[in-house]
């Protein structure tokens, strides 16, 4: 971890650089996958699953028997933990539901927004080294609360042709039974275009590697929406003199273990913390099973010392971290100045792990600086706010002349006429 | 206007087809424009403005003198109408602001969403045959209410090198003074990448032709967000026996005059309305200045008769109209079944024109069936909902063991350790 001491603003862009992803190479691989799935449907899905996941599937859809079997292979303590997490996520996301309020903007002119669930959504759960059943909760629960009527889930099978039991259990207890064994760009294509087995959806959610992300961005040129682009996961920790160095190190490592392309940054006003951190990180690193991964991502990582808390926050906002921990006795000094971040963890007892699993907030968050423009997944992601207006005869009389004036000035006479015919 | 009588569901996709846009040809034109602006900045902007808008600009930015001059060229009635519209739009969008509520998901675990404005936004106002000052209001007002600190506006100049006075007036009275005379894909590129004169923004808003839309979609692969893809404007009217035929015809014409690629659909349960509509449309059409445009778009348009209101609504939802008028004495029969629409106009005295200018709802809406997944522009479009969590020592004790259980099952030991180190 390289240390920077009160860097000048001109140096910030370089220091805050993320690993660069080259879209074009990925596109040339993903493009043909999309086209093939669009043209050949299930046949292409089975072919790609053999090629990429090394398994020949007879059925793409997870069967009822497989769900039952999965339930038998999740231990009861984990089941309780998953149920506890589900409940917290449910409570927090339920509170996000929009209450419709009718607004009378002019006398006789009533306007409102009505939240209506997106009918058909597709959720993508990556495979890879670990079974991400927590991501199942983060996508399925808000989709259910929103009221989406058709929710499907795609995730790549293991080499045994099966899905990890905890993934199926997390889906099942939250009411999802249409799970398909398909991963990568081909899963995105299947949900975007539909195949014989997999229905076309209106919006695709979920994290994934650069192929999945490229596929999502490419299909979003058509009529499918996506939650957000995804990049490697990242964490910034703000620590002042009051921070507990061992907690800070543990938090940074929890992010660093995600993948070799993860990035962790420490912003600190304390020389003591900056000086002591590398040693503490190394001390804890030794005991981690994923230490080889963490070690690589720590090489992309930085310690930034800043005298002024205000300047420190400017730099944090320029980075726009996906996760931001504030390790301070007085977190509000920093928290109030946050402009760009995905999810914020306040105080000494709020590790990122809490938000990853259990606090109730969503862990599907904007990476790669996207927090400057995107929110993390929340109830809004699964609904549309359809606007309604209802105008009385008196109402149109009140606003009609001004509409006609504006329509005429925009040279849209039929617009004007649609009012005139009602007034005169 | 072709009439369809109780069409079978299998026929719906064909009947509801929109004019197809071919992205690829547009991309090959837009791609080089984006690259040139990225590399050459203002120089490229000036070159493209000469090429496409036929005017050689010395200054890209609208000067204070030009604002003052514009104010002198807008008549006082139009000024009052613009102020009236601004006020209604302000009232409706202000009511959309999120009230932060802290939720205790488990004892000692507090989570909340904080709405934070996107700092830098770029608004695009198309040029073309009519000066769309109403769109200025629809984008500027919510951006200001949300609290965006840097709001810029791009719009193509006329051949005299000027911007229409009503566009500048609408911007000025709503607090926007950074307006740039630049249109098309080059304007999108300037806002996405930044040039010597035009600052880079985090999100780009606004309608435009297929070049502007392609440019927005292409830059959104990078780190700039966009409001939504845009296509030709469209209107569906639902009319039953109680509808006033002359209002229905006027509403359909108000959409048809937008452009030759506009689409208007009438869904009706009334044979009388279906039979009489073409004649009434033709009668009103004769008097319209833009009748040549309207006539072409009416050729893409359809009358669909349905016996059953429920089936009719299924078909409307399959189309997912940008604008939807319900011309009925009992509009709720239809309104309650709406799943996919951008903005809905209820009752005989609620023409689309009202929402285009004055009711207070936003007129930047999802076209092309995007209403299945996207909302129209609203306050959410200009903010992020950043999640926060703050956990007490007792709180982490309450949820810590379950976090550790889940982290271990996902094989993420450092995640587990970040909790363990706080518990033991």
GROMACS .gro file of C-alpha atoms in nm, chain A residues 12-13 35 38 59 65 73 101 147 165 214 262 282 293 320-322 341 400 402 408 410 415 417:
model
   24
   12UNK     CA    1  -0.570   1.335  -0.727
   13UNK     CA    2  -0.683   1.191  -1.062
   35UNK     CA    3  -2.635  -1.296  -3.160
   38UNK     CA    4  -3.093  -1.451  -3.010
   59UNK     CA    5  -3.264  -2.918  -1.838
   65UNK     CA    6  -3.655  -3.203  -0.665
   73UNK     CA    7  -2.802  -2.949   0.229
  101UNK     CA    8  -4.995   1.175  -0.282
  147UNK     CA    9  -4.468  -0.650  -0.675
  165UNK     CA   10  -2.789  -2.525  -0.225
  214UNK     CA   11  -2.065  -0.571  -2.137
  262UNK     CA   12  -1.064  -0.499  -0.588
  282UNK     CA   13   0.009  -0.775   0.709
  293UNK     CA   14  -0.610  -1.267  -0.372
  320UNK     CA   15  -1.696   0.822  -0.532
  321UNK     CA   16  -1.645   0.492  -0.350
  322UNK     CA   17  -1.891   0.205  -0.370
  341UNK     CA   18  -2.083   0.719  -0.243
  400UNK     CA   19  -5.600   2.649  -2.093
  402UNK     CA   20  -5.150   2.961  -2.102
  408UNK     CA   21  -4.854   2.857  -3.038
  410UNK     CA   22  -4.368   2.635  -3.012
  415UNK     CA   23  -5.156   2.109  -2.938
  417UNK     CA   24  -5.635   2.315  -3.076
   0.00000   0.00000   0.00000
